[in-house]
Each structure stands twice: as C-alpha cells, then as structure tokens.
Coordinates of C-alpha atoms and ligand atoms in Angstrom, one line a residue:
X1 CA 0.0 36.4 -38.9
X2 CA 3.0 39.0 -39.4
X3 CA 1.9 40.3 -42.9
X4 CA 5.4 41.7 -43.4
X5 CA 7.1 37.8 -43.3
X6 CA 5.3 36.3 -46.0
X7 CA 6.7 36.4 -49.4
X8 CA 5.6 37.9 -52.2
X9 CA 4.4 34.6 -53.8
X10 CA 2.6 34.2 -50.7
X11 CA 1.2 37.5 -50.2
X12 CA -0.3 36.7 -54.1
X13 CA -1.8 33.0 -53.2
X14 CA -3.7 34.9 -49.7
X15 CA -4.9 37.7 -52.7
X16 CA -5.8 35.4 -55.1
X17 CA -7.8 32.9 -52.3
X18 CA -9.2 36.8 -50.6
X19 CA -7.6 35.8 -47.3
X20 CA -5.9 39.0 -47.7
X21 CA -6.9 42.6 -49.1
X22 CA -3.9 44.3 -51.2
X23 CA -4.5 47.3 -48.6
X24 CA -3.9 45.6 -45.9
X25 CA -0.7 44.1 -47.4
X26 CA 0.4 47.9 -48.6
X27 CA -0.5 49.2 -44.8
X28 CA 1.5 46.6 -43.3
X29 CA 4.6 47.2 -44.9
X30 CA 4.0 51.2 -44.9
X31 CA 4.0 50.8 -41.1
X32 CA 6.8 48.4 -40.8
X33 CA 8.8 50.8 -42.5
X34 CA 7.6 53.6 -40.8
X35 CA 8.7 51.8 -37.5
X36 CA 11.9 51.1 -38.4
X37 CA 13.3 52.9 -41.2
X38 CA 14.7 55.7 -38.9
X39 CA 17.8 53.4 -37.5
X40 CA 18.3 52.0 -41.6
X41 CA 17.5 54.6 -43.7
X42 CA 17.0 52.9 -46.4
X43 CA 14.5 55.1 -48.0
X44 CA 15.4 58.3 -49.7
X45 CA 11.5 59.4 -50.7
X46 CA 8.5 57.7 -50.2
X47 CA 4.6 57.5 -52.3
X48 CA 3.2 56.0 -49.5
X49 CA -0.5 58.1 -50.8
X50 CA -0.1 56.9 -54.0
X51 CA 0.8 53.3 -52.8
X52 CA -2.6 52.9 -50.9
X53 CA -4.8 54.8 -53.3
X54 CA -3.5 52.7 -55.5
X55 CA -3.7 49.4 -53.3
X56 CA -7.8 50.5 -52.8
X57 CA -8.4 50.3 -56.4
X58 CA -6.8 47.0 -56.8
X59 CA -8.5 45.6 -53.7
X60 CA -12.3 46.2 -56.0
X61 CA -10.6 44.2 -58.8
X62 CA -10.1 40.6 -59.8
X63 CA -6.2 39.5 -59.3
X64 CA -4.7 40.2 -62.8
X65 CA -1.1 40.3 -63.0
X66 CA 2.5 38.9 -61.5
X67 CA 3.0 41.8 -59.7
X68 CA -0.6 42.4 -58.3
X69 CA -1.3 44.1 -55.4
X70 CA 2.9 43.6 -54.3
X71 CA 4.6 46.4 -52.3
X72 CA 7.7 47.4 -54.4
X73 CA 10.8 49.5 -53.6
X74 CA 12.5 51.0 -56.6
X75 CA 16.3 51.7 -56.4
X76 CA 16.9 55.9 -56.8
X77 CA 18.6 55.9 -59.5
X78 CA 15.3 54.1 -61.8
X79 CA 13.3 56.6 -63.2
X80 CA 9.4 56.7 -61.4
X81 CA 7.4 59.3 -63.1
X82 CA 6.6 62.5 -60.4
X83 CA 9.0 61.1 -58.3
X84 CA 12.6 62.0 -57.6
X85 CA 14.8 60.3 -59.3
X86 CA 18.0 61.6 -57.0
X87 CA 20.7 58.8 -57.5
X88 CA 21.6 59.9 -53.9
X89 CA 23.6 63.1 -54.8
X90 CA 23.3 66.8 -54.0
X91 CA 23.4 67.7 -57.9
X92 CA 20.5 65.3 -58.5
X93 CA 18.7 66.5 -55.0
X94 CA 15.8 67.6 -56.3
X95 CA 15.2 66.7 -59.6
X96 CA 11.9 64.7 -60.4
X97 CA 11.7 62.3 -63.1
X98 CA 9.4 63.0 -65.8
X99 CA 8.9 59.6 -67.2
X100 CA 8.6 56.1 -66.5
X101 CA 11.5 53.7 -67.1
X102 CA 10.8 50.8 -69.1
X103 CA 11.1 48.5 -66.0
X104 CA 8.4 51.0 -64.2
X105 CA 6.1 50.8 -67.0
X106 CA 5.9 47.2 -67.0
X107 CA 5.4 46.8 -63.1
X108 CA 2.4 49.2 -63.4
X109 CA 1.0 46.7 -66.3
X110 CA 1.7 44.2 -63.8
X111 CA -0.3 46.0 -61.1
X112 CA 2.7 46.1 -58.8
X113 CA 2.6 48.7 -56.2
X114 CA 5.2 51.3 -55.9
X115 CA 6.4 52.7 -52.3
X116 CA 9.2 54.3 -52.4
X117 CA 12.9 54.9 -53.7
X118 CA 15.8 53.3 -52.3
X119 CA 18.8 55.0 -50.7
X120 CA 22.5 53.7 -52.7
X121 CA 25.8 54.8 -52.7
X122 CA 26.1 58.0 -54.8
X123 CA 25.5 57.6 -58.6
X124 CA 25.7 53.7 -58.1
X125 CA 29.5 54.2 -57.1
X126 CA 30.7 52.1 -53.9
X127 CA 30.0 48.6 -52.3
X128 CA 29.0 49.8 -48.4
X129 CA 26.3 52.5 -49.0
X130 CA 28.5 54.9 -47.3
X131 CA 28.8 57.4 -50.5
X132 CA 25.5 58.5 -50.3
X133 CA 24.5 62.1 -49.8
X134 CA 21.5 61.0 -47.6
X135 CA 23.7 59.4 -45.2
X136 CA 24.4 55.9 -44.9
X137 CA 22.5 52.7 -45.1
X138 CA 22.6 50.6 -42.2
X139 CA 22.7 46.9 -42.5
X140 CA 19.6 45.5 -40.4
X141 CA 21.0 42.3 -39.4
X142 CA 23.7 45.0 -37.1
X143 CA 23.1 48.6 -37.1
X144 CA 26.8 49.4 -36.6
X145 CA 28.0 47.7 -40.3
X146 CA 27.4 48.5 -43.7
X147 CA 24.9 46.9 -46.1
X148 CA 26.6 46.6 -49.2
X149 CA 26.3 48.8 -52.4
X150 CA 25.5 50.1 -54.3
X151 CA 22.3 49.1 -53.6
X152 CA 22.1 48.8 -50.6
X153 CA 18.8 50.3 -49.5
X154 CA 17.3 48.4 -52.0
X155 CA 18.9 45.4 -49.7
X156 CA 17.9 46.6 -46.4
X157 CA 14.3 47.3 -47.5
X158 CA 13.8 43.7 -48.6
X159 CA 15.7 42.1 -46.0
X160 CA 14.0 44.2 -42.9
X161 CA 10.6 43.4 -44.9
X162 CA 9.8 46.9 -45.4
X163 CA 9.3 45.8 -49.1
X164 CA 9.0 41.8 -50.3
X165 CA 10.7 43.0 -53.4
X166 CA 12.8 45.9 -54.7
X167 CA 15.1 46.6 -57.7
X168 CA 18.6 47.8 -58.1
X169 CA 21.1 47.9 -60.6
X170 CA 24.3 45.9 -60.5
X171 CA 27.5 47.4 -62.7
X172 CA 29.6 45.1 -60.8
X173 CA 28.4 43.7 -58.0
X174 CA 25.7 46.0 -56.7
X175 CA 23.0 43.7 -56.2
X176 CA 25.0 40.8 -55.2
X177 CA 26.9 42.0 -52.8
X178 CA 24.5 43.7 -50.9
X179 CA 22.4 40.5 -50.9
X180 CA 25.0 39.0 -49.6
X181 CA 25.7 41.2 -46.5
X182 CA 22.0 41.5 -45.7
X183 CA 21.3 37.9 -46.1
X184 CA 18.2 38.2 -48.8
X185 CA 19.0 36.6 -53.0
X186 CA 20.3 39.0 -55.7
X187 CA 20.0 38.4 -59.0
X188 CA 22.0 40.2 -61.8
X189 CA 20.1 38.7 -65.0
X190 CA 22.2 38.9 -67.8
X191 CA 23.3 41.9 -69.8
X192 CA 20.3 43.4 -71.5
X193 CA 17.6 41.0 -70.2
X194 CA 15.9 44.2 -68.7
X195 CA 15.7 47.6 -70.5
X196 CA 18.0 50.7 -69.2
X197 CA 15.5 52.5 -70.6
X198 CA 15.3 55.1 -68.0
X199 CA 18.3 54.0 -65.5
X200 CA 20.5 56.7 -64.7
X201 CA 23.6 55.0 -66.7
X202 CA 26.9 54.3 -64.8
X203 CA 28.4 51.9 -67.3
X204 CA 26.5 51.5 -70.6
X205 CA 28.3 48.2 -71.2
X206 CA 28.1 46.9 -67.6
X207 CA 24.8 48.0 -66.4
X208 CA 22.1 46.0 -65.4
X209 CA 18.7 46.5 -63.9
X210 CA 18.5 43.4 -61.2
X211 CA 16.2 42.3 -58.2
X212 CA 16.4 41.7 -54.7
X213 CA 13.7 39.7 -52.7
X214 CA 13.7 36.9 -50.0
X215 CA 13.9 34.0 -51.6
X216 CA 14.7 32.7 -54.8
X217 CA 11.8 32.2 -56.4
X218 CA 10.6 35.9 -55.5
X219 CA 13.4 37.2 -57.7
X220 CA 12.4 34.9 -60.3
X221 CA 8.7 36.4 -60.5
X222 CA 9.6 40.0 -60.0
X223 CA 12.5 39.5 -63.3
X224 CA 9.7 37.8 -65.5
X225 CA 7.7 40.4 -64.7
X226 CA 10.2 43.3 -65.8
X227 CA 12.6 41.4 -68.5
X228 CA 11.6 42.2 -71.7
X229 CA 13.2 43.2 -75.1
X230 CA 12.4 47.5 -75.5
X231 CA 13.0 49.1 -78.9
X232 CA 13.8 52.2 -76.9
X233 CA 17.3 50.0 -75.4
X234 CA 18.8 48.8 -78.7
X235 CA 21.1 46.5 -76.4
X236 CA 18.4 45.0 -74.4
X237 CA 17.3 41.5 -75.8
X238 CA 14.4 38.9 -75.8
X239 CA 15.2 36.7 -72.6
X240 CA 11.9 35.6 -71.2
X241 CA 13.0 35.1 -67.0
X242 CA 10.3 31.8 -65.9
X243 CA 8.7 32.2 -62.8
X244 CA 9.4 28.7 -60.1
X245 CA 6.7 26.3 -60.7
X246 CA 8.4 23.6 -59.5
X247 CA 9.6 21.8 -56.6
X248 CA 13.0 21.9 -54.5
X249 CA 12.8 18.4 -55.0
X250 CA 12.5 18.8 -58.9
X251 CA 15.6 21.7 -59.1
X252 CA 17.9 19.0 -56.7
X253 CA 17.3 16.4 -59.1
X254 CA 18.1 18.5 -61.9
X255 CA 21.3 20.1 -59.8
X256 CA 22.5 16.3 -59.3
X257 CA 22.8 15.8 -63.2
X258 CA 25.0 19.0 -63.4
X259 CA 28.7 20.1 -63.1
X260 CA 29.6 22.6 -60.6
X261 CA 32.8 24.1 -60.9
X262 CA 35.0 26.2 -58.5
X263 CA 38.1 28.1 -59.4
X264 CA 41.3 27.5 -58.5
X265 CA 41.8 31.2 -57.9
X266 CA 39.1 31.3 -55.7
X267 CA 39.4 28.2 -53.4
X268 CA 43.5 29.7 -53.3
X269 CA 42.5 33.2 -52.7
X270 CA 42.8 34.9 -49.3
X271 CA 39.0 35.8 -48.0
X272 CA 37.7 36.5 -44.3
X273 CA 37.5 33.4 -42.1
X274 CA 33.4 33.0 -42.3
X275 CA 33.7 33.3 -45.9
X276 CA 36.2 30.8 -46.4
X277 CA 34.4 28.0 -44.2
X278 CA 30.6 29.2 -45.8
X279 CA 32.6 28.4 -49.1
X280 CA 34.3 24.9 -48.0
X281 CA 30.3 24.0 -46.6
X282 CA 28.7 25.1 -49.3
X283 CA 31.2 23.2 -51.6
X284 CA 30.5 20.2 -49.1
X285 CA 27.1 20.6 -49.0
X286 CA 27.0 20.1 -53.1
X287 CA 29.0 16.8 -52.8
X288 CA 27.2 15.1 -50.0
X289 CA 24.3 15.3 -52.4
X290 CA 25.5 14.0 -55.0
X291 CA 26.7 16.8 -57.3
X292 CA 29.6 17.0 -59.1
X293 CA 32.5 19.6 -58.0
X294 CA 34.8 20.1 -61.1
X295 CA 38.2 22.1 -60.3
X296 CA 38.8 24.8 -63.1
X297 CA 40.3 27.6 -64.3
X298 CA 39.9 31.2 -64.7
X299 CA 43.3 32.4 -65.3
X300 CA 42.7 36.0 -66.0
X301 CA 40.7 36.5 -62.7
X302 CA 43.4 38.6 -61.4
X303 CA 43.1 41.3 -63.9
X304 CA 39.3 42.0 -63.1
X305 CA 39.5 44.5 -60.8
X306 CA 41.5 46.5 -63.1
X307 CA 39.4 45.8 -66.0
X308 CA 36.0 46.6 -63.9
X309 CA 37.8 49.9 -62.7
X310 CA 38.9 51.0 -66.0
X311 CA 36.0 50.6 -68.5
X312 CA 33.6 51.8 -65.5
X313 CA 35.4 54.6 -64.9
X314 CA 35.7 55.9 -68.3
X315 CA 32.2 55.0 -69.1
X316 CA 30.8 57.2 -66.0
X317 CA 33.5 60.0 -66.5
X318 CA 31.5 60.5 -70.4
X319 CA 27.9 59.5 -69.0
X320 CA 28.2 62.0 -66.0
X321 CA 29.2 64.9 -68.1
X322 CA 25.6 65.6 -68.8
X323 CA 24.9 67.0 -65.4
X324 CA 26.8 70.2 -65.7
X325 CA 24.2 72.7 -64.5
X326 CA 21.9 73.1 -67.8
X327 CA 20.4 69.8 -68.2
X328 CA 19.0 68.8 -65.0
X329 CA 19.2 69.1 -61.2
X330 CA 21.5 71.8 -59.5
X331 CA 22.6 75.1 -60.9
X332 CA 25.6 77.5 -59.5
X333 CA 23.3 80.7 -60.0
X334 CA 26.2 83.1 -59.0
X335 CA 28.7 82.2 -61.7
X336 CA 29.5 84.7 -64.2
X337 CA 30.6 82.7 -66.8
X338 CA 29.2 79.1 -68.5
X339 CA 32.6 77.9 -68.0
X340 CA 32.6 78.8 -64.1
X341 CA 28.9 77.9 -63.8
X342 CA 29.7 74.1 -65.2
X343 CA 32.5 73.9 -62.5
X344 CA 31.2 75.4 -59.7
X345 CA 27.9 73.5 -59.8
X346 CA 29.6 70.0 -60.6
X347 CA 32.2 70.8 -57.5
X348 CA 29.4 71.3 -55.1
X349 CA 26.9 68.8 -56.7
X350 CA 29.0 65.9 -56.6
X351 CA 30.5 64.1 -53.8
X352 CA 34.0 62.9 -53.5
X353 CA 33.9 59.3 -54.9
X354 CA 31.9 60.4 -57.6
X355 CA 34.6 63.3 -58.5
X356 CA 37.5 60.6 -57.6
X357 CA 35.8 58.3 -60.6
X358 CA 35.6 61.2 -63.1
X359 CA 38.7 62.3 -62.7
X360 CA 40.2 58.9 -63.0
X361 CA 37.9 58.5 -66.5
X362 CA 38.9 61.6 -67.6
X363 CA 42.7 60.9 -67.4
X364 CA 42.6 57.2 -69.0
X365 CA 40.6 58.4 -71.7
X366 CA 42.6 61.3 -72.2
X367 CA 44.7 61.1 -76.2
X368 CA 48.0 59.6 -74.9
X369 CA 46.5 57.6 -72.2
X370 CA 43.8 55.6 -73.9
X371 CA 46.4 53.1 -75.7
X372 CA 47.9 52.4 -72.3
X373 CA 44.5 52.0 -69.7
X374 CA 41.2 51.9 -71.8
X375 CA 42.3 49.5 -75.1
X376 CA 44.3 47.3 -72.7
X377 CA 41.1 46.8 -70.3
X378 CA 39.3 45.8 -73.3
X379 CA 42.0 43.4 -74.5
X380 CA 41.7 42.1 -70.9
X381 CA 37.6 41.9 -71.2
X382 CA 38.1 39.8 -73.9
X383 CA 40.5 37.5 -71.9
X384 CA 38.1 36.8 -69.2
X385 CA 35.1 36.6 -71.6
X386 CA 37.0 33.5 -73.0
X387 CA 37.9 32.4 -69.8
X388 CA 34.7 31.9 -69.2
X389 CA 33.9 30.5 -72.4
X390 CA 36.0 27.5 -71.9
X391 CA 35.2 27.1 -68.5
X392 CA 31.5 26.4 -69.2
X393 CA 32.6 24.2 -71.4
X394 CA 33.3 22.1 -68.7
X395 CA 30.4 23.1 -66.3
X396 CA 27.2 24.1 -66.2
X397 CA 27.7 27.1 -63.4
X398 CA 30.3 28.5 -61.3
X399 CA 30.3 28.7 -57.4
X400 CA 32.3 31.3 -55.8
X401 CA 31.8 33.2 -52.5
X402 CA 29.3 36.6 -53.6
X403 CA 32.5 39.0 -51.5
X404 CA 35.5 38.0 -50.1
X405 CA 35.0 39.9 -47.0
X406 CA 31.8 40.2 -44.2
X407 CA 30.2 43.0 -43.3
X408 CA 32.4 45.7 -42.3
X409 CA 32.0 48.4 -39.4
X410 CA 30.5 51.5 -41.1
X411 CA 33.5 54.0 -41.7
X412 CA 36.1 51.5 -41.5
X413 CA 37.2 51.1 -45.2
X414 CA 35.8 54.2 -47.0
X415 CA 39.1 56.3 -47.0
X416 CA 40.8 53.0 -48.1
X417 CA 39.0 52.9 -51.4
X418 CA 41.6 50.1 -53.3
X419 CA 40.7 47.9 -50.4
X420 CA 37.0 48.3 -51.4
X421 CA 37.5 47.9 -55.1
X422 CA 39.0 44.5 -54.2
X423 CA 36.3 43.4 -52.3
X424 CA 34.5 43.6 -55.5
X425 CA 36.8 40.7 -57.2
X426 CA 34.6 38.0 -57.1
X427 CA 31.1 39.8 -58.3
X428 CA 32.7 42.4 -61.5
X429 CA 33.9 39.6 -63.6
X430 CA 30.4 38.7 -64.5
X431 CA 29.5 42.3 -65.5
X432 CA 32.6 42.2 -67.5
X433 CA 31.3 39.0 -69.6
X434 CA 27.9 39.9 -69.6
X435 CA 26.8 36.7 -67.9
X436 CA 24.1 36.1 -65.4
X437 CA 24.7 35.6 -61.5
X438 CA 22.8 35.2 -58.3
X439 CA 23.7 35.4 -54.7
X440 CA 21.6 33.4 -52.4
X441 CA 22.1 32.9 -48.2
X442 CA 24.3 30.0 -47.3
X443 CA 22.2 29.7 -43.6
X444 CA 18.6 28.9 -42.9
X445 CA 18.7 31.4 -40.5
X446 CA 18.5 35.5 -41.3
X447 CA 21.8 36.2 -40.0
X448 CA 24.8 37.9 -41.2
X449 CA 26.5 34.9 -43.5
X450 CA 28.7 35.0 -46.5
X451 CA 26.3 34.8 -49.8
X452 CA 27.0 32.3 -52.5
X453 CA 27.1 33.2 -56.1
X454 CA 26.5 30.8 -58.8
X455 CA 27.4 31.9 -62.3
X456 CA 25.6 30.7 -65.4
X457 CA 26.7 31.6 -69.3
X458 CA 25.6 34.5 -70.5
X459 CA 21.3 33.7 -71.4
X460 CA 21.1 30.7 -69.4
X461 CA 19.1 32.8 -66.5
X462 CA 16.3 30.2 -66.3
X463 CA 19.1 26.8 -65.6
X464 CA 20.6 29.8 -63.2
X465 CA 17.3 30.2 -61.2
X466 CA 16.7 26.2 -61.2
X467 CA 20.8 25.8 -59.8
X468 CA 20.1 28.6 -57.0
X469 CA 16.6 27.1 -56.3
X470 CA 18.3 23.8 -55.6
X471 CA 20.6 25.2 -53.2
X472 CA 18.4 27.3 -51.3
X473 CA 16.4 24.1 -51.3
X474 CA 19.3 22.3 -49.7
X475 CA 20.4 24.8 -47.3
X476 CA 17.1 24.7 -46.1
Ligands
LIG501 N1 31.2 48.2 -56.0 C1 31.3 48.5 -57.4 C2 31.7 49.9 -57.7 O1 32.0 50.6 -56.7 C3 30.0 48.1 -58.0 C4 29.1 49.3 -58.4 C5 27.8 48.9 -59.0 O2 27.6 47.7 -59.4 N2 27.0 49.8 -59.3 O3 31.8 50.3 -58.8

C-alpha cells in the first residue's frame, strides 16, 4: 500500500482501526516530498522535526480529533508560530511569525499535523506562481507549465501527495484556479466562514482562508475543522462547514431535485478549446442524469475584472504600507534618512508585481482619482452582487469553467499581465459577492483537465459541498 495515495479520510479510518501509525503516515509524506519536491518546489520551509515529534506523541494516544494524526501544508502567507511566515517575498524573507493564526490554532486542537509552508505567488499577487521570490512552482502533472496562483504550492503539494491537505487563501481565484490546473478540489468557503485572524491580508473585503485536498469530501473535513466564528475577526461569522457522511448516491439524488444554471456570458465567451468541450461535457453530463440546466443571466460579468482589479488593488496598496522597514522583515540599514530608509527598503524588498499593484492602489485612491476608479468599482460590486441575487433566484448553483485557459508554459504570459488578470474572469466574481465556490476535476483520471466551478449563495457552503459531491460522484 502507497501510504501517500490514500486520502485523508482514509488515512483517519486505518488510524482509528490501528492499521496505520500517525508516524508512519507523517514519514511517508516527509519522504515523498523529500523525493520530489526539488523539480516542484512547492515548499518554501519545512518542520519536518516538529511534524514527527509531534506524529510520536499522537501515535501513544487514542484518535481524538478531525484532523488527527493528518499531514498538513499551510499556505506562507498563514501565520504558524516559530515559523516563517514569508508570503514569498524578499522584504518578508526572514521574518518568523510570533503567533498562531486562528485557523492554526484550531488545527492544533484538532491534532492535525503541520509540515511545512507552501511556496505562492508573492504577497498572494498572480494566478501562475511565477511571482514568487523563491522561484516558481511547477505544476506536477508537466514540469514545464505553471500551477496556478496564488496558491499554487499549496496545489502542487496536495496534488503530488506530498500533503493530503493544505490551505491557501483565495482573494479572487487563488484556490480555485490552482485546483483547477493541478487537477485536485478547491474550495473558497464563503466570506468570513474562516478567521483572517493571522493571514497576511491582501484584500480585507475579498480575502478568504480556503482548502485544497483530493477529493471533495477531504476539503469538506479539513473546512469544518477550521471554520469557525473568532471574536479577534469581527467579519468572520458562525458558518458550521458539515463534514460528507453520506453517499454519492444520496448527493445525486439530491443534485437531480436541483436547478443548475449556466450563463449566457459564459457558454458565449471565448475560452481555450479543452475548456470549452470540459464545459459542454460537463453540462452534458448534468442532463443525461437527469438535472435540470437553466440558461441565465449575469449581465454585469463583464465588469469583474475591473472591479476585482480595483478594490484589490487599493486594498493591498493601504494593507502593504505596513512593511516599510520598522515593523517587520527587511531594513535598508545604510539610509540616512526615515524617508530614504522607507524607500529604499520597500524598492528592494518587494518584487515587481507587487510594486506594479501598489502603485496602481496608490493612484486610484489618490483625492481626484477615487470618484472616478474606487467609488465606481464599488457601484459595480453592487451590480454583480444583485446579479447574483436574482440569478439564484432561479437556481440553486452556478456552473462555469474554474479558468478560461489551461495550463500555460511557465514564462509565457507573465510580462503580459492584462492577459493574466483576464484569466481570472470566471473565479473573482465570487470574491466580489462574497459567495462560496468550489472547483472539482472534470476527469477520473489525474491529468491536466479544465476544473469546474459550482457557485452557491453566499452561506449555502454545506448544499455547495452536497452539489460538488454529486458531481465528483458522477464523473467518477
Ligand atoms: N489571480 C488573482 C490576482 O492576481 C487572484 C489572487 C488571489 O486570489 N490571491 O489577484
């Protein structure tokens, strides 16, 4: 037996029947990683002592907890007490968190074990991985393409079984998308379901901590074990995530009773071949069992892009003003003024993606431009909010391909960066209205495919789970 393909929910059934002793489970994956990490680079640090110290006191206790005795990977920009919290950046390069987040604390109380942080594009900023100041992420289904971001590490860990489970955070797209290109599930719970309570912010009103496993009901267990309401996030909420105790025969009876709606936009829209026949299949698939496929519209689609760009953008350019030198991370040491010490150690410390985004912040909140970029974005938020409002109306969730492009060749598109923003089209509108989305593989096999995102309204993560359990379920 290959330790490292199990999932989690299996690894817990051979703990919980003693087929299987956590340490062996946390050795496995150690040297899986340790095997094949060099050609992915998905790590950034590892606490692979800590891991198996803890891992041997677990193995002289009863199973207690969801996460117990599960190898976890932990996104880099999630604070892990005593380890480096770097959010794959020079500025941030050495810098070691002194606290737990709130989503840490509560995978300790669930006796998961922690292995390592995961490599992303810089400060959470891209959608290939490519931005990092570690290098990039290689996808593991083909060396030569990208992986997705920002979280990509956090994807390539899970889907090269390194780690069963990992988190990430998804602003707009994050965990989706690189889901999508390395063929595991994603799921972006909705706004505030998890504490930021310790996530290096990107977008206060976009940000979401979210979960990356193998199959859907892995991603399930690991977001009940960390979604929880934290007086220390006053925009986090009570949203209890249910693990999958049922059947995929239960969830496809309940997906028959449903309405599944796909946008005009979409089906219209111009995407990469694969995705477009995934799409059609997946659509095909549906019907040929018996669910309904209602046509509807989102007519504001086409400004989400913008939107995402603009509120993200001004958001980060205010959050990233606290790393300037004093607070935390790198210092210029040779300036001889506090003015010249601020610049000097923010032009070396951050990388050029990350400077592109603050200056575009900067300028769209500036006094003359705010009317014109930042109030209109919100105007435009509130149009897609009610899109959406009146579409699930109609339906119960929304199918749409997770990125309208495949996996691209690593350097190809990062000096185009518009391109890349629009490849984000189909996964920011969610962020935007704050609801909850998951992308799951449309092929049995672990290949490179195009990932399918359903869309619930905003607190109906559980229905969501039961909708993407179903169509795992039938894909399978
Ligand atoms: N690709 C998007 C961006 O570059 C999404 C980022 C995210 O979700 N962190 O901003």
């Amino acid at each position: 037996m290959d330790i490292t393909n199990l999932k989690a929910w299996q690894l817990k059934e051979k703990i919980a029947n003693k087929e299987l002793k956590v340490s062996e489970i946390t050795e496995a994956f150690i040297n899986r990683s340790k095997d094949i990490d060099k050609d992915i680079n998905s790590f950034t640090s590892h606490d692979y002592e800590g891991a198996l110290a803890k891992a041997k006191s677990l193995d002289e206790k009863e199973p207690s907890g969801k996460l117990f005795g599960l190898p976890i990977g932990i996104k880099d920009n999630i604070s892990v007490k005593g380890m480096k919290n770097t959010c794959a950046s020079k500025i941030l390069e050495n810098y070691e968190a002194v606290f737990d987040a709130n989503c840490i604390e509560h995978i300790n109380e669930e006796n998961g074990i922690i292995i390592g942080k995961l490599n992303m594009d810089q400060f959470a900023m891209g959608g290939s991985n490519e931005t990092s100041y570690f290098g990039p992420v290689h996808n593991p289904l083909d060396l030569k393409r990208v992986p997705g971001g920002s979280s990509g590490g956090s994807a390539a860990a899970v889907s090269s079984r390194q780690v069963p489970l990992s988190l990430g955070t998804d602003t707009g797209g994050s965990v989706r998308q690189p889901a999508s290109y390395c063929a595991c599930v994603g799921f972006k719970p909705s706004y505030g379901t998890v504490s930021r309570n310790g996530v290096v912010s990107l977008s206060n009103t976009l940000d979401q901590v979210s979960t990356f496993a193998n199959d859907v009901k892995d991603v399930a267990l690991i977001t009940s074990a960390i979604a929880h309401k934290d007086h220390r996030d006053l925009t986090s909420l009570s949203n209890p995530i249910d693990e999958i105790t049922y059947t995929y025969d239960d969830a496809i009876k309940y997906l028959k009773t449903l309405k599944v709606g796909v946008p005009k936009e979409v089906l219209a829209d111009e995407k990469d071949d694969e995705v477009e026949k995934a799409y059609r299949d997946s659509i095909d698939l549906l019907k040929n069992n018996g669910v309904e496929i209602v046509e509807i519209d989102l007519k504001d689609l086409k400004y989400a892009v913008a939107t995402y760009y603009i509120i993200m953008n001004a958001e980060a350019s205010s959050n990233l003003s606290r790393f300037d030198g004093v607070k935390y991370g790198l210092r210029d040491f040779d300036a001889e003024s506090l003015e010249e010490m601020y610049i000097k150690t923010r032009a070396e410390g951050f990388g050029p993606e990350v400077k592109r985004r603050i200056l575009f912040g900067t300028y769209i909140l500036s006094q003359d431009k705010d009317r014109d970029y930042f109030q209109n974005a919100l105007k435009a938020r509130t149009l897609l909010i009610n899109d959406f409002k009146q579409a699930f109306k109609m339906v119960d969730t929304i199918l749409v391909p997770t990125s309208p492009i495949m996996p691209f060749e690593i350097g190809t598109n990062i000096n185009d960066p518009i391109k890349m923003y629009n490849a984000d089209k189909y996964t920011v509108p969610v962020n935007i209205a704050g609801n909850c989305a998951i992308s799951v593989p449309s092929t049995k096999e672990h290949i490179l495919n195009s990932g399918m995102e359903f869309i619930c309204d905003n607190l109906e993560d559980n229905k969501l789970l039961k909708i993407a359990y179903a169509y795992e379920g039938l894909v399978k």
